[in-house]
XYZ file of C-alpha atoms in Angstrom:
783
model
C -5.051 15.592 -9.140
C -8.725 16.307 -8.351
C -10.919 14.547 -10.854
C -12.620 17.812 -12.033
C -9.194 19.146 -13.126
C -8.594 16.132 -15.392
C -9.469 17.126 -18.920
C -9.344 13.548 -20.157
C -12.434 12.349 -18.270
C -16.110 12.960 -19.287
C -17.549 16.336 -18.497
C -20.393 14.833 -16.428
C -17.899 13.239 -14.046
C -15.912 16.412 -13.750
C -19.064 18.333 -12.876
C -20.201 15.729 -10.278
C -16.804 15.682 -8.641
C -16.620 19.483 -8.423
C -20.128 19.908 -7.037
C -19.320 17.344 -4.401
C -16.478 19.482 -3.136
C -18.359 22.803 -2.957
C -19.859 24.658 0.031
C -23.222 26.360 -0.230
C -21.651 29.799 -0.729
C -19.290 28.449 -3.400
C -22.286 26.967 -5.142
C -24.394 30.111 -5.140
C -21.388 32.190 -6.218
C -21.450 30.301 -9.541
C -25.042 31.422 -10.091
C -24.317 35.141 -10.138
C -22.136 37.747 -11.736
C -20.544 41.094 -10.971
C -19.845 44.166 -13.006
C -16.244 44.238 -14.005
C -15.845 47.775 -12.558
C -16.691 46.356 -9.155
C -13.187 44.821 -8.990
C -11.358 47.758 -10.517
C -9.629 50.699 -8.947
C -8.746 53.477 -11.380
C -9.236 51.077 -14.271
C -6.886 48.478 -12.831
C -7.635 45.126 -11.240
C -7.834 45.443 -7.438
C -7.194 42.172 -5.490
C -8.845 43.546 -2.336
C -12.112 44.332 -4.117
C -11.842 40.944 -5.829
C -11.481 39.220 -2.529
C -14.602 40.858 -1.199
C -16.690 40.086 -4.306
C -15.419 36.830 -5.587
C -13.542 35.170 -2.808
C -15.856 32.159 -3.026
C -15.556 32.059 -6.793
C -17.858 33.628 -9.390
C -20.178 32.625 -12.165
C -19.869 35.508 -14.592
C -18.081 38.785 -15.274
C -20.458 41.378 -16.670
C -19.156 43.283 -19.707
C -15.402 43.202 -19.463
C -15.150 45.399 -22.560
C -18.454 47.232 -22.314
C -18.001 48.252 -18.726
C -14.200 48.040 -18.366
C -13.943 50.680 -21.077
C -10.454 49.726 -22.137
C -8.815 49.130 -25.498
C -8.493 45.542 -26.703
C -5.005 44.764 -25.442
C -5.711 46.206 -21.969
C -9.091 44.370 -21.820
C -7.376 41.044 -22.672
C -4.791 41.646 -19.907
C -7.574 42.499 -17.475
C -9.358 39.232 -18.425
C -6.206 37.283 -17.625
C -5.811 38.993 -14.268
C -9.378 38.132 -13.307
C -9.055 34.507 -14.377
C -5.680 34.236 -12.698
C -7.160 35.421 -9.424
C -10.059 32.973 -9.663
C -7.911 30.006 -10.734
C -4.952 30.605 -8.342
C -6.411 32.407 -5.361
C -9.818 30.854 -4.734
C -10.146 27.430 -3.154
C -11.490 25.495 -6.181
C -9.986 27.597 -8.985
C -13.112 27.866 -11.090
C -12.750 30.445 -13.913
C -15.488 32.953 -14.740
C -17.603 33.133 -17.864
C -17.246 36.666 -19.314
C -20.306 37.979 -21.129
C -20.751 41.000 -23.394
C -23.422 42.834 -25.435
C -23.265 42.158 -29.210
C -26.403 43.425 -30.919
C -24.792 45.141 -33.874
C -21.175 44.265 -33.182
C -19.106 43.615 -30.081
C -19.898 46.404 -27.635
C -16.365 47.245 -26.612
C -13.896 50.007 -27.270
C -12.401 49.897 -30.714
C -14.728 47.277 -32.147
C -16.479 47.351 -35.500
C -20.013 48.687 -35.577
C -22.247 46.942 -38.089
C -25.844 47.773 -39.186
C -28.442 47.472 -36.513
C -30.454 44.198 -36.465
C -33.518 45.605 -38.239
C -31.235 46.632 -41.135
C -29.623 43.207 -41.085
C -33.055 41.691 -41.492
C -33.806 44.025 -44.403
C -31.015 42.393 -46.304
C -33.037 39.157 -46.546
C -29.653 37.483 -46.708
C -28.788 35.085 -43.861
C -25.064 35.199 -44.827
C -24.960 38.730 -43.402
C -25.851 37.810 -39.777
C -23.743 34.713 -39.948
C -20.617 36.575 -41.067
C -21.374 39.282 -38.520
C -21.511 36.592 -35.856
C -18.182 35.183 -37.024
C -16.450 38.564 -36.687
C -17.897 39.120 -33.223
C -16.744 35.609 -32.245
C -13.224 36.380 -33.363
C -13.133 39.684 -31.463
C -14.695 38.293 -28.265
C -12.328 35.368 -28.152
C -9.388 37.743 -28.436
C -10.426 39.376 -25.225
C -11.450 36.227 -23.352
C -15.207 36.896 -23.445
C -17.282 33.730 -24.111
C -20.936 34.751 -23.956
C -22.891 37.272 -26.067
C -26.211 38.666 -24.960
C -27.579 38.385 -28.498
C -29.515 37.890 -30.698
C -32.917 39.440 -30.026
C -35.505 36.982 -31.337
C -38.413 39.154 -30.374
C -41.062 39.425 -33.084
C -42.400 42.981 -33.006
C -45.378 44.430 -34.795
C -45.683 47.652 -32.847
C -42.837 50.054 -33.829
C -43.734 52.457 -31.048
C -41.539 50.136 -28.993
C -38.134 51.674 -28.752
C -36.211 48.408 -29.139
C -37.756 47.673 -32.561
C -34.381 48.536 -34.074
C -32.722 45.641 -32.191
C -35.065 43.023 -33.673
C -35.430 41.202 -36.967
C -38.902 42.618 -37.520
C -42.501 41.399 -37.668
C -42.202 37.921 -39.297
C -41.392 34.820 -37.308
C -39.892 32.895 -40.260
C -37.515 35.783 -41.228
C -36.543 36.300 -37.580
C -35.809 32.603 -37.251
C -33.557 32.456 -40.315
C -31.661 35.590 -39.374
C -31.396 34.441 -35.753
C -30.125 30.976 -36.598
C -27.579 32.390 -39.026
C -26.238 34.781 -36.367
C -26.096 32.010 -33.827
C -24.225 29.761 -36.263
C -21.646 32.436 -36.860
C -21.230 33.265 -33.206
C -21.193 29.800 -31.717
C -19.203 28.184 -34.523
C -18.719 24.470 -35.032
C -16.348 23.916 -32.100
C -17.665 24.774 -28.654
C -14.211 25.249 -27.291
C -13.607 27.985 -29.864
C -17.116 29.357 -29.886
C -19.150 32.065 -28.187
C -22.363 31.262 -26.352
C -25.263 32.989 -28.063
C -28.146 34.186 -25.900
C -31.615 34.307 -27.352
C -33.696 37.099 -25.853
C -36.156 38.199 -24.622
C -38.119 35.038 -23.858
C -40.948 35.623 -24.858
C -43.322 38.285 -26.307
C -41.282 41.258 -25.098
C -41.791 43.014 -28.416
C -45.594 42.759 -28.153
C -45.937 45.013 -25.117
C -49.024 46.885 -24.042
C -49.038 50.238 -25.884
C -45.533 49.670 -27.330
C -44.156 50.553 -23.859
C -40.992 48.934 -22.526
C -41.406 46.384 -19.681
C -45.201 46.465 -20.126
C -47.346 43.330 -20.121
C -47.779 41.368 -23.300
C -51.326 40.244 -24.121
C -50.844 37.207 -26.425
C -53.294 34.335 -26.890
C -51.745 30.905 -26.480
C -51.935 29.894 -30.182
C -50.448 33.181 -31.352
C -47.756 32.861 -28.671
C -46.766 29.403 -29.981
C -46.957 30.083 -33.700
C -45.544 33.626 -33.878
C -43.628 34.606 -30.793
C -42.191 31.329 -29.528
C -41.370 30.154 -33.077
C -38.008 31.915 -33.539
C -36.847 30.713 -30.169
C -37.889 27.208 -30.901
C -35.961 27.153 -34.153
C -32.958 28.757 -32.371
C -32.925 26.033 -29.730
C -33.836 22.995 -31.831
C -32.079 23.767 -35.072
C -29.543 26.474 -34.093
C -28.495 24.654 -30.853
C -28.612 27.856 -28.871
C -26.702 27.659 -25.636
C -28.384 30.334 -23.564
C -31.738 32.007 -23.070
C -32.728 35.299 -21.359
C -36.283 35.820 -20.152
C -38.000 39.136 -20.759
C -38.724 41.801 -18.121
C -42.424 41.667 -18.830
C -45.323 39.404 -17.734
C -47.530 37.018 -19.615
C -51.039 36.663 -18.207
C -49.968 37.870 -14.803
C -46.743 35.782 -14.472
C -43.431 37.572 -14.816
C -41.297 35.706 -17.347
C -38.457 35.261 -14.885
C -40.744 33.114 -12.702
C -42.669 31.358 -15.417
C -42.006 27.652 -14.823
C -44.207 26.645 -17.767
C -42.156 28.810 -20.135
C -38.676 28.015 -18.771
C -39.335 24.464 -17.787
C -42.167 22.834 -19.756
C -41.659 24.552 -23.080
C -37.960 25.334 -23.130
C -36.476 22.261 -21.473
C -39.093 19.471 -21.720
C -40.617 20.132 -25.097
C -37.643 21.644 -26.949
C -34.867 19.780 -25.139
C -32.854 22.861 -24.252
C -29.653 21.976 -22.369
C -28.013 25.396 -21.973
C -28.224 28.020 -19.295
C -30.933 30.567 -18.577
C -29.598 33.970 -17.514
C -31.637 36.724 -16.097
C -32.073 40.030 -17.818
C -30.283 42.740 -15.793
C -31.991 43.195 -12.466
C -34.842 40.990 -13.722
C -35.072 38.766 -10.593
C -35.249 41.635 -8.224
C -37.921 43.173 -10.397
C -40.197 40.336 -9.474
C -40.168 41.833 -6.000
C -39.902 45.609 -6.449
C -41.480 46.083 -9.933
C -44.129 43.397 -10.459
C -44.838 43.006 -6.696
C -45.166 39.272 -7.248
C -42.654 38.280 -4.535
C -42.571 39.279 -0.829
C -38.851 40.026 -0.677
C -35.592 39.231 -2.397
C -35.450 35.783 -0.765
C -38.822 34.979 -2.313
C -37.835 36.416 -5.682
C -34.699 34.265 -5.656
C -36.677 31.155 -4.792
C -39.337 31.738 -7.482
C -36.770 32.463 -10.243
C -34.457 29.549 -9.423
C -37.318 27.065 -9.112
C -38.758 28.365 -12.399
C -35.426 27.743 -14.113
C -33.262 30.910 -14.097
C -29.782 29.604 -13.583
C -27.762 32.831 -13.357
C -28.507 36.278 -12.027
C -27.076 39.217 -13.997
C -25.567 41.745 -13.993
C -24.406 41.691 -10.352
C -24.954 39.939 -7.033
C -28.350 40.660 -5.543
C -31.077 38.155 -5.043
C -28.791 35.146 -5.710
C -26.379 36.435 -3.084
C -27.255 36.452 0.612
C -31.006 36.164 -0.084
C -30.568 32.840 -1.906
C -28.161 31.551 0.754
C -30.772 32.467 3.410
C -33.537 30.771 1.426
C -31.599 27.556 1.249
C -30.595 27.663 4.936
C -34.151 28.168 6.122
C -35.487 25.399 3.789
C -37.385 27.598 1.410
C -35.174 26.387 -1.516
C -34.002 22.837 -1.670
C -30.270 22.410 -2.225
C -31.061 20.076 -5.128
C -32.594 22.994 -7.017
C -29.319 24.914 -6.567
C -27.277 21.935 -7.686
C -29.370 21.528 -10.821
C -28.601 25.055 -12.014
C -25.032 24.759 -10.794
C -24.472 21.655 -12.919
C -25.685 23.468 -16.028
C -23.357 26.391 -15.329
C -20.313 24.175 -14.697
C -21.073 21.942 -17.660
C -21.005 24.982 -19.952
C -17.761 26.155 -18.521
C -16.143 22.798 -18.976
C -17.420 22.470 -22.544
C -16.066 25.927 -23.408
C -12.680 24.836 -22.203
C -12.441 27.578 -19.568
C -10.900 25.207 -17.004
C -8.272 24.062 -19.397
C -7.442 27.292 -21.289
C -8.587 30.274 -19.140
C -6.131 32.776 -20.606
C -5.691 34.730 -23.853
C -2.828 36.441 -25.648
C -3.076 40.207 -24.984
C -0.344 41.079 -27.490
C -2.435 39.546 -30.263
C -5.748 41.143 -29.283
C -5.667 44.360 -31.302
C -5.042 42.670 -34.652
C -8.568 41.184 -34.542
C -10.279 44.594 -34.604
C -10.989 47.010 -37.450
C -9.301 44.958 -40.224
C -9.712 45.637 -43.904
C -11.797 42.488 -44.254
C -14.082 43.533 -41.379
C -14.600 47.005 -42.869
C -15.339 45.512 -46.252
C -17.960 43.316 -44.668
C -19.440 46.383 -42.898
C -19.789 48.077 -46.233
C -21.457 45.071 -47.888
C -23.811 44.640 -44.931
C -24.843 48.326 -45.060
C -25.359 48.243 -48.809
C -27.577 45.128 -48.575
C -29.661 46.633 -45.722
C -30.778 49.741 -47.556
C -34.334 49.779 -48.838
C -35.538 52.067 -51.651
C -39.091 52.783 -50.495
C -40.085 55.213 -53.264
C -38.579 56.429 -56.526
C -40.241 58.722 -59.017
C -37.313 58.224 -61.390
C -34.881 60.683 -59.790
C -32.607 57.825 -58.555
C -29.953 56.918 -59.329
C -28.689 60.489 -59.340
C -27.019 61.933 -62.372
C -23.409 63.053 -61.815
C -24.115 66.039 -64.106
C -25.751 67.847 -61.246
C -23.767 70.928 -60.270
C -24.941 71.674 -56.696
C -26.810 69.580 -54.229
C -28.082 70.694 -50.850
C -27.581 68.081 -48.083
C -29.740 69.063 -45.105
C -31.205 67.431 -42.064
C -29.967 66.596 -38.527
C -28.483 63.260 -39.625
C -26.700 64.549 -42.728
C -23.368 64.997 -40.979
C -23.749 63.354 -37.567
C -21.560 60.300 -37.228
C -23.062 59.269 -33.853
C -26.570 59.039 -35.289
C -25.480 56.349 -37.781
C -25.235 53.802 -34.969
C -27.747 51.813 -33.047
C -28.535 51.875 -29.285
C -26.384 48.978 -28.131
C -23.113 50.178 -29.550
C -20.071 51.327 -27.731
C -20.397 55.110 -28.442
C -24.075 55.059 -27.313
C -22.947 53.215 -24.165
C -20.306 55.886 -23.513
C -22.925 58.508 -23.970
C -25.060 56.772 -21.257
C -22.126 56.708 -18.884
C -21.249 60.353 -19.403
C -24.844 61.172 -18.790
C -24.957 59.460 -15.416
C -25.256 61.545 -12.302
C -23.417 59.175 -10.013
C -19.893 60.524 -9.357
C -19.027 57.308 -7.535
C -19.766 55.210 -10.616
C -18.032 57.617 -12.950
C -14.861 57.889 -10.858
C -14.703 54.117 -10.607
C -15.206 53.237 -14.175
C -14.368 56.029 -16.636
C -10.766 55.984 -17.831
C -8.977 59.370 -17.993
C -8.880 59.271 -21.807
C -12.638 58.751 -22.098
C -13.705 62.328 -22.616
C -16.496 62.382 -25.276
C -18.714 60.198 -27.452
C -17.058 61.623 -30.591
C -13.631 60.363 -29.411
C -15.058 56.815 -29.163
C -16.593 56.606 -32.623
C -15.019 54.205 -35.079
C -13.171 55.741 -38.011
C -16.159 56.614 -40.190
C -17.797 59.231 -42.343
C -21.093 61.021 -42.107
C -23.384 60.869 -45.136
C -22.202 64.274 -46.271
C -18.618 63.058 -46.478
C -19.753 59.896 -48.089
C -21.493 61.827 -50.857
C -18.449 64.051 -51.421
C -16.208 60.992 -51.815
C -18.691 59.260 -54.119
C -19.195 62.271 -56.383
C -16.282 64.718 -55.941
C -17.254 66.591 -59.109
C -20.482 67.853 -57.457
C -20.672 70.745 -54.939
C -22.526 69.638 -51.868
C -23.842 72.349 -49.615
C -24.647 71.386 -46.093
C -27.037 72.819 -43.467
C -28.477 70.811 -40.604
C -31.767 72.763 -40.515
C -32.815 71.352 -37.148
C -32.020 68.860 -34.465
C -33.338 65.330 -34.301
C -35.611 66.416 -31.489
C -36.126 69.606 -29.610
C -34.762 73.045 -30.474
C -36.497 75.734 -32.483
C -36.715 76.924 -36.082
C -33.639 79.162 -35.952
C -31.702 76.764 -38.180
C -34.396 76.530 -40.862
C -33.233 79.607 -42.777
C -29.783 78.277 -43.623
C -31.243 74.978 -44.844
C -33.848 76.813 -46.930
C -31.179 79.061 -48.530
C -29.016 76.006 -49.391
C -32.032 74.290 -50.976
C -33.024 77.447 -52.986
C -29.555 77.732 -54.515
C -29.199 73.996 -55.398
C -30.390 71.706 -58.151
C -31.940 69.291 -55.687
C -32.142 68.433 -51.979
C -30.992 65.401 -50.103
C -32.745 65.488 -46.684
C -31.145 63.133 -44.195
C -33.531 62.731 -41.295
C -34.812 60.249 -38.759
C -33.823 59.116 -35.275
C -31.034 59.132 -32.746
C -30.602 55.791 -30.984
C -29.662 55.384 -27.384
C -30.835 55.209 -23.791
C -30.609 58.836 -22.701
C -32.770 61.904 -23.023
C -32.573 63.310 -26.545
C -32.693 59.856 -28.104
C -35.848 58.939 -30.119
C -35.089 55.176 -30.579
C -33.663 52.502 -28.379
C -34.276 50.867 -25.050
C -36.865 52.871 -22.990
C -37.233 55.351 -25.841
C -40.757 54.394 -26.834
C -42.822 56.822 -28.940
C -46.510 57.636 -29.105
C -46.121 59.227 -32.580
C -44.362 57.651 -35.570
C -43.953 60.911 -37.478
C -40.484 62.259 -38.091
C -39.362 63.487 -34.603
C -39.085 67.037 -33.515
C -39.227 69.768 -36.187
C -38.039 67.554 -39.030
C -41.405 67.144 -40.739
C -42.022 70.887 -40.495
C -38.670 71.552 -42.134
C -39.590 69.153 -44.901
C -42.807 71.031 -45.514
C -40.872 74.272 -45.965
C -38.297 72.665 -48.183
C -41.021 71.172 -50.343
C -42.530 74.636 -50.817
C -39.368 75.775 -52.608
C -40.152 73.412 -55.411
C -36.802 71.589 -55.839
C -36.698 67.812 -56.076
C -36.198 66.213 -52.687
C -34.698 62.816 -51.795
C -35.486 61.790 -48.247
C -32.882 59.534 -46.612
C -34.007 58.017 -43.378
C -31.488 57.037 -40.693
C -33.910 55.467 -38.245
C -34.628 52.545 -35.936
C -38.218 51.904 -36.749
C -40.693 52.248 -39.630
C -42.116 55.764 -39.586
C -45.436 57.078 -40.701
C -44.556 58.688 -44.076
C -47.914 59.264 -45.734
C -47.230 62.987 -46.415
C -43.607 62.270 -47.329
C -44.648 59.511 -49.801
C -46.858 62.069 -51.583
C -44.345 64.942 -51.645
C -40.868 63.384 -51.852
C -39.369 62.337 -55.176
C -37.584 59.413 -53.562
C -37.360 57.884 -50.072
C -34.460 55.735 -49.001
C -34.471 53.758 -45.677
C -30.916 53.306 -44.386
C -31.899 52.182 -40.778
C -28.815 52.640 -38.524
C -26.224 51.524 -41.126
C -23.108 51.509 -38.965
C -19.541 52.453 -39.575
C -19.695 52.096 -43.367
C -23.206 53.378 -43.750
C -22.204 56.688 -45.357
C -20.379 55.078 -48.222
C -23.226 52.658 -48.690
C -25.925 55.312 -48.804
C -23.874 57.440 -51.279
C -23.275 54.374 -53.484
C -27.031 53.684 -53.640
C -27.922 57.229 -54.324
C -25.537 57.514 -57.271
C -26.196 54.025 -58.607
C -22.863 52.367 -57.891
C -25.022 49.898 -56.055
C -28.568 48.943 -57.018
C -30.615 48.710 -53.781
C -32.309 45.397 -53.057
C -33.182 45.528 -49.357
C -36.736 44.692 -48.287
C -38.797 45.944 -45.407
C -38.707 43.403 -42.550
C -41.636 45.243 -40.885
C -44.682 46.971 -42.311
C -44.717 50.826 -42.467
C -47.971 52.187 -41.017
C -49.734 55.160 -42.491
C -50.373 56.350 -39.000
C -50.123 55.126 -35.405
C -53.877 54.625 -35.395
C -53.474 51.638 -37.637
C -51.321 49.661 -35.209
C -50.837 46.809 -35.231
C -50.569 46.559 -38.957
C -48.840 43.499 -40.383
C -49.135 41.295 -43.460
C -49.848 37.865 -41.869
C -53.190 38.815 -40.396
C -56.201 36.461 -40.150
C -59.016 36.484 -42.749
C -61.160 38.671 -40.520
C -58.325 41.139 -39.928
C -56.534 43.664 -41.962
C -59.634 45.673 -42.747
C -62.720 47.119 -41.213
C -65.750 45.113 -42.159
C -67.725 45.654 -44.212
C -66.430 48.935 -45.618
C -62.759 47.987 -45.613
C -61.008 51.186 -44.619
C -61.171 53.367 -41.560
C -63.366 56.415 -41.920
C -60.318 58.639 -41.946
C -57.471 56.289 -43.060
C -56.692 53.361 -45.300
C -56.455 50.063 -43.488
C -53.489 48.978 -45.581
C -49.867 49.723 -44.645
C -48.015 52.444 -46.537
C -45.228 50.044 -47.396
C -45.908 46.402 -46.919
C -43.702 43.700 -45.485
C -41.092 42.633 -48.038
C -41.349 45.836 -50.067
C -38.298 47.372 -51.791
C -37.468 48.913 -55.119
C -34.343 48.767 -57.230
C -32.804 50.135 -60.411
C -33.765 47.276 -62.684
C -36.944 45.310 -63.399
C -37.705 41.632 -63.145
C -40.205 39.288 -64.841
C -41.494 36.218 -63.024
C -42.651 33.216 -64.992
C -42.779 29.431 -65.255
C -44.219 28.628 -61.878
C -44.011 25.020 -60.897
C -46.180 23.786 -57.983
C -47.076 20.069 -57.560
C -50.799 19.295 -57.792
C -50.581 17.082 -54.739
C -48.193 16.126 -52.048
C -48.285 13.472 -49.327
C -48.318 14.552 -45.722
C -44.851 13.799 -44.373
C -43.154 14.532 -47.695
C -41.447 17.429 -49.417
C -42.843 20.050 -51.718
C -40.857 21.830 -54.364
C -42.080 25.178 -55.678
C -40.025 26.710 -58.506
C -40.162 29.768 -60.748
C -38.018 31.643 -63.234
C -36.984 35.310 -62.738
C -35.481 37.336 -65.586
C -33.689 40.691 -65.331
C -35.617 42.709 -67.873
C -33.991 46.077 -67.031
C -30.768 47.647 -68.063
C -28.673 47.267 -64.898
C -27.121 44.515 -62.904
C -29.124 44.035 -59.712
C -30.127 41.678 -56.971
C -33.662 40.474 -56.533
C -35.337 38.990 -53.438
C -37.924 36.387 -54.371
C -40.393 35.644 -51.554
C -42.500 32.503 -51.120
C -45.683 32.674 -49.161
C -48.227 30.000 -48.225
C -51.933 30.188 -47.537
C -53.867 27.322 -45.955
C -57.222 27.680 -47.680
C -59.277 25.662 -45.110
C -58.162 24.590 -41.638
C -59.377 23.456 -38.265
C -58.661 26.959 -36.865
C -58.342 30.313 -38.695
C -55.039 30.766 -40.468
C -53.217 33.877 -41.693
C -54.018 35.085 -45.229
C -50.404 34.451 -46.103
C -47.126 33.467 -44.319
C -43.609 33.807 -45.445
C -42.161 30.269 -45.813
C -39.109 30.927 -47.949
C -37.001 33.571 -49.719
C -33.895 33.922 -51.895
C -31.648 36.849 -52.630
C -29.507 36.561 -55.720
C -27.729 38.767 -58.307
C -28.466 38.980 -62.045
C -27.245 40.957 -65.017
C -29.467 42.424 -67.786
C -31.130 39.731 -69.853
C -30.247 36.975 -67.502
C -32.892 34.483 -66.299
C -32.525 32.406 -63.181
C -34.458 29.468 -61.808
C -35.301 29.455 -58.098
C -36.412 26.242 -56.463
C -37.824 26.201 -52.956
C -37.882 22.888 -51.094
C -39.999 22.653 -47.893
C -41.442 19.960 -45.747
C -45.213 19.556 -45.432
C -44.466 19.784 -41.707
C -43.784 23.500 -42.206
C -47.393 23.942 -43.182
C -48.681 22.667 -39.870
C -50.390 24.674 -37.149
C -51.677 24.372 -33.552
C -55.174 22.937 -33.621
C -58.002 23.538 -31.218
C -56.399 21.230 -28.621
C -53.091 23.024 -29.057
C -51.531 20.000 -30.795
C -49.171 20.813 -33.636
C -50.895 19.107 -36.628
C -50.588 18.811 -40.398
C -53.822 18.150 -42.123
C -54.991 17.467 -45.645
C -56.361 20.164 -47.911
C -55.423 22.794 -50.358
C -52.485 25.156 -49.826
C -51.962 28.121 -52.103
C -48.321 29.213 -52.740
C -47.694 32.775 -53.680
C -44.438 33.971 -55.214
C -43.615 37.650 -55.405
C -41.319 40.539 -54.837
C -43.133 41.564 -51.669
C -46.185 40.482 -49.662
C -48.250 42.956 -51.734
C -46.495 42.327 -55.087
C -47.458 38.753 -55.840
C -46.505 37.676 -59.326
C -47.374 33.970 -59.405
C -49.874 31.647 -57.651
C -50.402 27.935 -57.552
C -52.184 25.441 -55.358
C -51.058 22.101 -53.960
C -53.364 19.565 -52.351
C -51.941 17.871 -49.224
C -53.001 14.184 -49.191
C -53.142 11.707 -46.362
C -54.269 11.322 -42.801
C -54.016 14.201 -40.413
C -50.835 13.963 -38.278
C -49.840 15.416 -34.926
C -46.078 15.888 -35.152
C -43.175 17.126 -33.205
C -41.588 19.701 -35.445
C -38.043 19.137 -36.665
C -38.074 20.892 -40.062
C -37.960 24.651 -40.130
C -35.963 25.852 -43.084
C -37.064 26.122 -46.695
C -34.004 25.450 -48.837
C -33.666 27.815 -51.860
C -31.538 26.824 -54.810
C -30.744 29.371 -57.546
C -29.495 28.186 -60.917
C -28.956 29.985 -64.213
C -31.888 29.278 -66.540
C -30.490 31.173 -69.548
C -27.316 33.223 -70.137
C -27.276 36.959 -70.258
């Protein structure tokens, strides 16, 4: 037996033995992928196409489920056919690593669709992304897929960017905690039964020029390190992330796919990353034909491989013949190829692909759309909802006789889902002009987006199920974008004859024309799209109470709406159980406790607007506000209302703490209202004097917990003084003595308690290892 086939010997020896047996073409084949449809003929595996595309072996299969477009059992059988071909009919028998998209659930036919990432972040509950990752892991394993191109760890403070919905928002600490939780759920504790998580887009992709996709990011080095690199650092060093994907953009003139400092010095040398770096789709060729930073594909391949990109996705291009040619003519040393190859093979061995390349197709379907998974979807949606405004109309009384439900998202199931979901993907495919692609990849039973939606309700149906005693009258009134006012009249009649109006408005996520949120769907305005705001104006003129429910992928500018609506509820893109969750919140079966993970601007002219600004930022000096606008956000980071009230008291902050030690900050929170509810306590820190300017406040901890009326709980935050460090003038990460103010509140603008701790001791330059603030919640007094 060849040594590399012997599972009983160390992985490093198996890798060395295998590399020693490989030809140049077999080596480069492991550094690239192909779309699954490239080896299909009428949705079936085609050995002839396989021989042409993976006769020398293959590194990755791109989107077995997402591009194969088959149901779970068929996808699992296809995975086995692909692996069988590679194992039995190629010279060395190296199985492929199958990767998939998994932003808000596994992007495959028949999978669950959970709330989009921005809504997950609004939960302020890391157990939500962790459990979501666990479900995605179970479903991907059932189909033989082993790498997920998620999570997005991009910090974004410009909601014009269409992919804001896919992120965890504006704050690096919140993004890091949500990201690590997702990675933990996805990768699991056993590599051989885990899914490789992929942190993307490395780095600064969400800080693009003008909020435009693929545009340059202008980020100073200290801000890059402290804000944008931070979630990735935590994901690598604490979360043990196994894969990284660079961004499409450039930093200071260097495309991220060729940035050796980023992919080598920072990622591998400083952080100790041992996984694989995969390109974003077409990202290597973009160095040549988009950035014009390489002379040809050979040059682009050389630059990316030398910088540290191990695998080209989604298909064979620059790492195909151009890379072979670059090696043969001496432009790329073979040792560089071998270095990336060793990382790819090591991961395949550690995942157990060589030893267990096949799955059980007959068992695949039972891992999808289970009762437990749907129950989780409901909980995740409920926890993501943010009550932005309430003049007392919510929760709704069930004594209402007739309620008008209007707006383009009131009864549209498709619009409840984010951009990287299977129905949105099908929409993109059906929109394509290429008959060749369509004939190759679209199954006969794939006829419409509606056919591919999970079993789910629209908000109208959710309301009717929640309150069957009330008559709900529906009229769309307008489209999300485009159209004219011809539908206004029906909506206005419905409103006039009803006790109140629920207006369900917002975005449609996706990648095609007609979508207002999602990849490449950037916006110059943050008003409600299309004619929605104009419809709201006419509805408001009728004089009936209006509750605005937003189904959206970004914070919108709601200054007028805040003044004229009786309540505003942000549901984000809440997924397959979003309708039931929204209805439960509106009628009080659930008390909302979600918090804004990103600031809501009053207008686009304020951008960027975020809570953790520097002392000289956040206002126009010396007057404070703009001439024509307030400088403060409409809804600040961490904002969210509920149906109960909470009293904060008994703050405990140590007077001093030694550098290198631990600080405990504690407070008591009592439910002083009349309803059971959850509260989200947020801990912020402010370094009062430092070597370089520091933000006026930074989130360093949070805790979400439930209470009943009259109950008091004690929340204790434990953090390392290391977490209070910063990058000094020489770009060393340092912790220095001085006073640090701790602020405890219900949002970044609703601070209830303050206390100061003096850090004592000599200044230290440290290598960070502590990132999480542990929060412990105990009952202080019974209800």
